[in-house]
Amino acid sequence: MRPVLLAVLLAACSTPGAGPASQPTAVIEEDPTAAPAPTATAQADALTAEGAWVRAVPPGSKNSAVFLDLGNSGSTLVQVKRARSTAAGAVELHTHVDDGGVMKMRQVESLDVPGQGHLHLAPGGDHVMLIGLTADLHEGDEVAVTLVLADGSEKTVVAPVKTGPAMAPAHGHDDGHGHDDGHGHEHGDGHGG
Ligand SMILES: [Cu+2]
């Protein structure tokens, strides 16, 4: 019986054109590139921070705020998600909202710097709030604030303590800051005195 059985099997296997072709081989979808790729560029690399300053507050004050101009040289949104500083027990991201004619501070989820754009943190607007100052802030002191971005990268900014916006005309009371707005008036005529 064996030869017959073998013949039948061979016939079954070799029938040409009978029925659909053999089932397609299952392809195992295993893409080695599927793992999360490391971020090509950390958001902190695209973020610039200029003109940072911390508002000087009277001795014993609990809170102050940090202002600066954030720039984004990248093409995608950069979000500051939180901040920290050894100068304060807590650091929050705040903005001001108009609440029935009264400007009130509100905590926000993030400070967003659009691609190729800027976010200007200034009194009356967005700011980084220092809550529970660990020491008095004296003019001339410097406060380091670390901004933590959405991708986890960080940028630390050193902000000098100032009494207020530099745009205010200085009345009396020169605090010794160099005024660096005198561009174009450098007369090199060297009066020897
Ligand atoms: Cu605030």
PDB file of C-alpha atoms and ligand atoms in Angstrom:
ATOM      1  CA  MET A   1       0.000   0.000   0.000  1.00  0.00           C
ATOM      2  CA  ARG A   2       2.774   2.390   0.559  1.00  0.00           C
ATOM      3  CA  PRO A   3       3.622   3.138  -3.034  1.00  0.00           C
ATOM      4  CA  VAL A   4      -0.006   3.998  -3.741  1.00  0.00           C
ATOM      5  CA  LEU A   5      -0.313   6.311  -0.770  1.00  0.00           C
ATOM      6  CA  LEU A   6       2.884   8.078  -1.773  1.00  0.00           C
ATOM      7  CA  ALA A   7       1.604   8.516  -5.275  1.00  0.00           C
ATOM      8  CA  VAL A   8      -1.609  10.056  -4.035  1.00  0.00           C
ATOM      9  CA  LEU A   9       0.236  12.489  -1.844  1.00  0.00           C
ATOM     10  CA  LEU A  10       2.514  13.492  -4.646  1.00  0.00           C
ATOM     11  CA  ALA A  11      -0.435  14.031  -6.909  1.00  0.00           C
ATOM     12  CA  ALA A  12      -2.157  16.189  -4.343  1.00  0.00           C
ATOM     13  CA  CYS A  13       0.895  18.277  -3.821  1.00  0.00           C
ATOM     14  CA  SER A  14       1.737  18.799  -7.389  1.00  0.00           C
ATOM     15  CA  THR A  15      -1.626  19.515  -8.900  1.00  0.00           C
ATOM     16  CA  PRO A  16      -0.910  22.493 -11.031  1.00  0.00           C
ATOM     17  CA  GLY A  17      -3.226  25.440 -11.018  1.00  0.00           C
ATOM     18  CA  ALA A  18      -5.690  23.837  -8.693  1.00  0.00           C
ATOM     19  CA  GLY A  19      -7.152  26.296  -6.261  1.00  0.00           C
ATOM     20  CA  PRO A  20      -5.612  29.398  -4.866  1.00  0.00           C
ATOM     21  CA  ALA A  21      -1.934  29.682  -4.430  1.00  0.00           C
ATOM     22  CA  SER A  22      -0.498  28.735  -1.143  1.00  0.00           C
ATOM     23  CA  GLN A  23      -1.321  31.078   1.636  1.00  0.00           C
ATOM     24  CA  PRO A  24       0.996  34.022   1.961  1.00  0.00           C
ATOM     25  CA  THR A  25       3.655  33.587   4.515  1.00  0.00           C
ATOM     26  CA  ALA A  26       2.871  35.567   7.612  1.00  0.00           C
ATOM     27  CA  VAL A  27       5.221  38.519   7.785  1.00  0.00           C
ATOM     28  CA  ILE A  28       6.320  39.307  11.288  1.00  0.00           C
ATOM     29  CA  GLU A  29       5.941  43.034  11.689  1.00  0.00           C
ATOM     30  CA  GLU A  30       8.979  43.787  13.704  1.00  0.00           C
ATOM     31  CA  ASP A  31      10.317  47.189  12.861  1.00  0.00           C
ATOM     32  CA  PRO A  32      13.583  47.804  14.643  1.00  0.00           C
ATOM     33  CA  THR A  33      13.143  51.540  14.139  1.00  0.00           C
ATOM     34  CA  ALA A  34       9.846  51.577  16.037  1.00  0.00           C
ATOM     35  CA  ALA A  35      11.519  52.295  19.355  1.00  0.00           C
ATOM     36  CA  PRO A  36      11.278  55.966  20.361  1.00  0.00           C
ATOM     37  CA  ALA A  37      14.089  57.737  18.660  1.00  0.00           C
ATOM     38  CA  PRO A  38      16.169  60.039  20.818  1.00  0.00           C
ATOM     39  CA  THR A  39      15.128  63.634  20.395  1.00  0.00           C
ATOM     40  CA  ALA A  40      17.175  65.036  17.591  1.00  0.00           C
ATOM     41  CA  THR A  41      17.519  68.388  19.274  1.00  0.00           C
ATOM     42  CA  ALA A  42      16.765  69.137  22.889  1.00  0.00           C
ATOM     43  CA  GLN A  43      14.310  71.970  23.274  1.00  0.00           C
ATOM     44  CA  ALA A  44      16.792  73.684  25.536  1.00  0.00           C
ATOM     45  CA  ASP A  45      19.150  73.971  22.575  1.00  0.00           C
ATOM     46  CA  ALA A  46      16.598  76.071  20.719  1.00  0.00           C
ATOM     47  CA  LEU A  47      15.679  78.222  23.692  1.00  0.00           C
ATOM     48  CA  THR A  48      17.394  81.527  24.300  1.00  0.00           C
ATOM     49  CA  ALA A  49      16.946  83.629  27.414  1.00  0.00           C
ATOM     50  CA  GLU A  50      17.891  87.274  27.510  1.00  0.00           C
ATOM     51  CA  GLY A  51      17.484  90.204  29.816  1.00  0.00           C
ATOM     52  CA  ALA A  52      16.594  88.147  32.844  1.00  0.00           C
ATOM     53  CA  TRP A  53      16.019  89.996  36.093  1.00  0.00           C
ATOM     54  CA  VAL A  54      14.410  89.433  39.455  1.00  0.00           C
ATOM     55  CA  ARG A  55      12.373  92.089  41.149  1.00  0.00           C
ATOM     56  CA  ALA A  56      14.005  93.411  44.299  1.00  0.00           C
ATOM     57  CA  VAL A  57      11.589  93.293  47.218  1.00  0.00           C
ATOM     58  CA  PRO A  58      11.694  94.801  50.692  1.00  0.00           C
ATOM     59  CA  PRO A  59      13.451  92.736  53.350  1.00  0.00           C
ATOM     60  CA  GLY A  60      11.161  90.112  54.795  1.00  0.00           C
ATOM     61  CA  SER A  61       9.104  89.802  51.635  1.00  0.00           C
ATOM     62  CA  LYS A  62       7.983  86.289  50.877  1.00  0.00           C
ATOM     63  CA  ASN A  63       7.652  86.441  47.140  1.00  0.00           C
ATOM     64  CA  SER A  64       9.193  87.880  44.034  1.00  0.00           C
ATOM     65  CA  ALA A  65       9.229  87.182  40.333  1.00  0.00           C
ATOM     66  CA  VAL A  66      11.634  86.590  37.483  1.00  0.00           C
ATOM     67  CA  PHE A  67      11.204  88.272  34.104  1.00  0.00           C
ATOM     68  CA  LEU A  68      13.046  87.590  30.878  1.00  0.00           C
ATOM     69  CA  ASP A  69      12.711  87.370  27.152  1.00  0.00           C
ATOM     70  CA  LEU A  70      12.552  83.820  25.846  1.00  0.00           C
ATOM     71  CA  GLY A  71      13.381  83.104  22.226  1.00  0.00           C
ATOM     72  CA  ASN A  72      12.951  79.945  20.194  1.00  0.00           C
ATOM     73  CA  SER A  73      15.363  79.443  17.317  1.00  0.00           C
ATOM     74  CA  GLY A  74      13.743  76.140  16.372  1.00  0.00           C
ATOM     75  CA  SER A  75      10.735  75.549  14.180  1.00  0.00           C
ATOM     76  CA  THR A  76       8.560  73.839  16.763  1.00  0.00           C
ATOM     77  CA  LEU A  77       6.911  75.010  19.954  1.00  0.00           C
ATOM     78  CA  VAL A  78       9.043  75.038  23.085  1.00  0.00           C
ATOM     79  CA  GLN A  79       7.157  74.837  26.339  1.00  0.00           C
ATOM     80  CA  VAL A  80       8.497  75.734  29.751  1.00  0.00           C
ATOM     81  CA  LYS A  81       6.628  73.342  32.002  1.00  0.00           C
ATOM     82  CA  ARG A  82       8.075  74.240  35.360  1.00  0.00           C
ATOM     83  CA  ALA A  83      10.939  75.998  37.029  1.00  0.00           C
ATOM     84  CA  ARG A  84      12.986  75.691  40.150  1.00  0.00           C
ATOM     85  CA  SER A  85      15.392  77.801  42.126  1.00  0.00           C
ATOM     86  CA  THR A  86      17.222  77.536  45.378  1.00  0.00           C
ATOM     87  CA  ALA A  87      16.129  81.129  46.036  1.00  0.00           C
ATOM     88  CA  ALA A  88      12.569  80.102  46.807  1.00  0.00           C
ATOM     89  CA  GLY A  89      10.671  77.279  48.406  1.00  0.00           C
ATOM     90  CA  ALA A  90       8.440  76.994  45.370  1.00  0.00           C
ATOM     91  CA  VAL A  91       8.584  78.301  41.851  1.00  0.00           C
ATOM     92  CA  GLU A  92       5.481  78.640  39.707  1.00  0.00           C
ATOM     93  CA  LEU A  93       4.720  79.772  36.186  1.00  0.00           C
ATOM     94  CA  HIS A  94       2.282  82.679  36.294  1.00  0.00           C
ATOM     95  CA  THR A  95       0.461  85.050  34.070  1.00  0.00           C
ATOM     96  CA  HIS A  96      -1.875  87.947  34.765  1.00  0.00           C
ATOM     97  CA  VAL A  97      -5.526  87.928  33.831  1.00  0.00           C
ATOM     98  CA  ASP A  98      -7.981  90.773  33.870  1.00  0.00           C
ATOM     99  CA  ASP A  99     -10.578  89.823  36.461  1.00  0.00           C
ATOM    100  CA  GLY A 100     -13.279  92.465  36.341  1.00  0.00           C
ATOM    101  CA  GLY A 101     -10.794  95.240  35.806  1.00  0.00           C
ATOM    102  CA  VAL A 102      -8.370  93.951  38.391  1.00  0.00           C
ATOM    103  CA  MET A 103      -5.227  92.268  37.171  1.00  0.00           C
ATOM    104  CA  LYS A 104      -4.718  89.047  39.051  1.00  0.00           C
ATOM    105  CA  MET A 105      -2.000  86.452  38.896  1.00  0.00           C
ATOM    106  CA  ARG A 106      -2.861  82.986  37.731  1.00  0.00           C
ATOM    107  CA  GLN A 107      -0.734  79.896  37.603  1.00  0.00           C
ATOM    108  CA  VAL A 108      -0.398  78.447  34.110  1.00  0.00           C
ATOM    109  CA  GLU A 109       0.449  74.963  32.861  1.00  0.00           C
ATOM    110  CA  SER A 110       3.239  76.159  30.674  1.00  0.00           C
ATOM    111  CA  LEU A 111       4.902  79.171  29.146  1.00  0.00           C
ATOM    112  CA  ASP A 112       4.835  78.629  25.401  1.00  0.00           C
ATOM    113  CA  VAL A 113       7.482  79.964  23.069  1.00  0.00           C
ATOM    114  CA  PRO A 114       6.386  79.508  19.445  1.00  0.00           C
ATOM    115  CA  GLY A 115       8.809  78.278  16.822  1.00  0.00           C
ATOM    116  CA  GLN A 116      10.926  81.130  15.506  1.00  0.00           C
ATOM    117  CA  GLY A 117       9.200  83.318  18.058  1.00  0.00           C
ATOM    118  CA  HIS A 118       9.537  85.017  21.403  1.00  0.00           C
ATOM    119  CA  LEU A 119       7.772  85.138  24.717  1.00  0.00           C
ATOM    120  CA  HIS A 120       8.407  88.246  26.746  1.00  0.00           C
ATOM    121  CA  LEU A 121       7.948  87.826  30.461  1.00  0.00           C
ATOM    122  CA  ALA A 122       7.329  91.207  32.029  1.00  0.00           C
ATOM    123  CA  PRO A 123       5.634  92.875  34.987  1.00  0.00           C
ATOM    124  CA  GLY A 124       1.887  92.717  34.516  1.00  0.00           C
ATOM    125  CA  GLY A 125       2.159  89.681  32.265  1.00  0.00           C
ATOM    126  CA  ASP A 126       3.832  86.321  32.270  1.00  0.00           C
ATOM    127  CA  HIS A 127       6.417  85.711  34.942  1.00  0.00           C
ATOM    128  CA  VAL A 128       8.205  83.047  36.910  1.00  0.00           C
ATOM    129  CA  MET A 129       6.956  83.380  40.472  1.00  0.00           C
ATOM    130  CA  LEU A 130       9.291  82.849  43.385  1.00  0.00           C
ATOM    131  CA  ILE A 131       7.246  81.826  46.389  1.00  0.00           C
ATOM    132  CA  GLY A 132       8.762  81.653  49.834  1.00  0.00           C
ATOM    133  CA  LEU A 133      12.069  83.400  49.309  1.00  0.00           C
ATOM    134  CA  THR A 134      14.868  81.661  51.138  1.00  0.00           C
ATOM    135  CA  ALA A 135      16.776  84.927  51.548  1.00  0.00           C
ATOM    136  CA  ASP A 136      16.236  88.627  51.063  1.00  0.00           C
ATOM    137  CA  LEU A 137      16.905  89.784  47.543  1.00  0.00           C
ATOM    138  CA  HIS A 138      19.283  92.695  47.436  1.00  0.00           C
ATOM    139  CA  GLU A 139      19.930  94.668  44.343  1.00  0.00           C
ATOM    140  CA  GLY A 140      23.054  93.289  42.779  1.00  0.00           C
ATOM    141  CA  ASP A 141      22.418  89.747  43.974  1.00  0.00           C
ATOM    142  CA  GLU A 142      21.974  87.076  41.372  1.00  0.00           C
ATOM    143  CA  VAL A 143      19.364  84.354  41.363  1.00  0.00           C
ATOM    144  CA  ALA A 144      19.741  81.184  39.322  1.00  0.00           C
ATOM    145  CA  VAL A 145      16.494  79.808  37.952  1.00  0.00           C
ATOM    146  CA  THR A 146      16.280  76.531  36.068  1.00  0.00           C
ATOM    147  CA  LEU A 147      13.566  76.223  33.462  1.00  0.00           C
ATOM    148  CA  VAL A 148      12.371  72.671  32.775  1.00  0.00           C
ATOM    149  CA  LEU A 149      11.014  72.139  29.276  1.00  0.00           C
ATOM    150  CA  ALA A 150       8.430  69.759  27.905  1.00  0.00           C
ATOM    151  CA  ASP A 151      11.021  67.282  26.690  1.00  0.00           C
ATOM    152  CA  GLY A 152      12.762  67.266  30.047  1.00  0.00           C
ATOM    153  CA  SER A 153      15.706  69.328  28.931  1.00  0.00           C
ATOM    154  CA  GLU A 154      16.623  72.268  31.122  1.00  0.00           C
ATOM    155  CA  LYS A 155      17.972  75.750  30.844  1.00  0.00           C
ATOM    156  CA  THR A 156      19.411  77.636  33.771  1.00  0.00           C
ATOM    157  CA  VAL A 157      19.237  81.399  33.733  1.00  0.00           C
ATOM    158  CA  VAL A 158      21.116  83.717  36.073  1.00  0.00           C
ATOM    159  CA  ALA A 159      19.018  86.755  36.833  1.00  0.00           C
ATOM    160  CA  PRO A 160      20.331  89.846  38.608  1.00  0.00           C
ATOM    161  CA  VAL A 161      18.136  91.480  41.217  1.00  0.00           C
ATOM    162  CA  LYS A 162      16.785  94.862  40.123  1.00  0.00           C
ATOM    163  CA  THR A 163      14.278  97.310  41.477  1.00  0.00           C
ATOM    164  CA  GLY A 164      12.215  97.509  38.342  1.00  0.00           C
ATOM    165  CA  PRO A 165      12.110  97.896  34.598  1.00  0.00           C
ATOM    166  CA  ALA A 166      15.232  99.552  33.291  1.00  0.00           C
ATOM    167  CA  MET A 167      13.069 101.730  31.070  1.00  0.00           C
ATOM    168  CA  ALA A 168      12.062 103.871  34.025  1.00  0.00           C
ATOM    169  CA  PRO A 169      13.984 107.145  34.033  1.00  0.00           C
ATOM    170  CA  ALA A 170      16.452 107.122  36.853  1.00  0.00           C
ATOM    171  CA  HIS A 171      15.535 109.832  39.333  1.00  0.00           C
ATOM    172  CA  GLY A 172      18.129 110.596  41.964  1.00  0.00           C
ATOM    173  CA  HIS A 173      19.447 107.418  43.392  1.00  0.00           C
ATOM    174  CA  ASP A 174      22.026 106.120  40.979  1.00  0.00           C
ATOM    175  CA  ASP A 175      22.595 102.525  41.851  1.00  0.00           C
ATOM    176  CA  GLY A 176      25.816 102.188  39.954  1.00  0.00           C
ATOM    177  CA  HIS A 177      24.505 100.213  37.012  1.00  0.00           C
ATOM    178  CA  GLY A 178      26.165 101.045  33.771  1.00  0.00           C
ATOM    179  CA  HIS A 179      23.643 102.459  31.392  1.00  0.00           C
ATOM    180  CA  ASP A 180      24.319 100.671  28.175  1.00  0.00           C
ATOM    181  CA  ASP A 181      21.909 102.581  25.998  1.00  0.00           C
ATOM    182  CA  GLY A 182      24.448 105.132  24.857  1.00  0.00           C
ATOM    183  CA  HIS A 183      25.314 103.502  21.582  1.00  0.00           C
ATOM    184  CA  GLY A 184      26.891 105.677  18.970  1.00  0.00           C
ATOM    185  CA  HIS A 185      28.163 108.340  21.281  1.00  0.00           C
ATOM    186  CA  GLU A 186      31.641 107.190  21.868  1.00  0.00           C
ATOM    187  CA  HIS A 187      33.795 110.192  21.203  1.00  0.00           C
ATOM    188  CA  GLY A 188      37.351 109.094  21.222  1.00  0.00           C
ATOM    189  CA  ASP A 189      38.769 112.546  21.677  1.00  0.00           C
ATOM    190  CA  GLY A 190      40.637 111.578  24.789  1.00  0.00           C
ATOM    191  CA  HIS A 191      40.525 114.605  27.035  1.00  0.00           C
ATOM    192  CA  GLY A 192      43.433 113.900  29.247  1.00  0.00           C
ATOM    193  CA  GLY A 193      41.922 115.825  32.120  1.00  0.00           C
TER     194      GLY A 193
HETATM  195 CU    CU B   1       2.901  85.543  40.218  1.00  0.00          CU
END
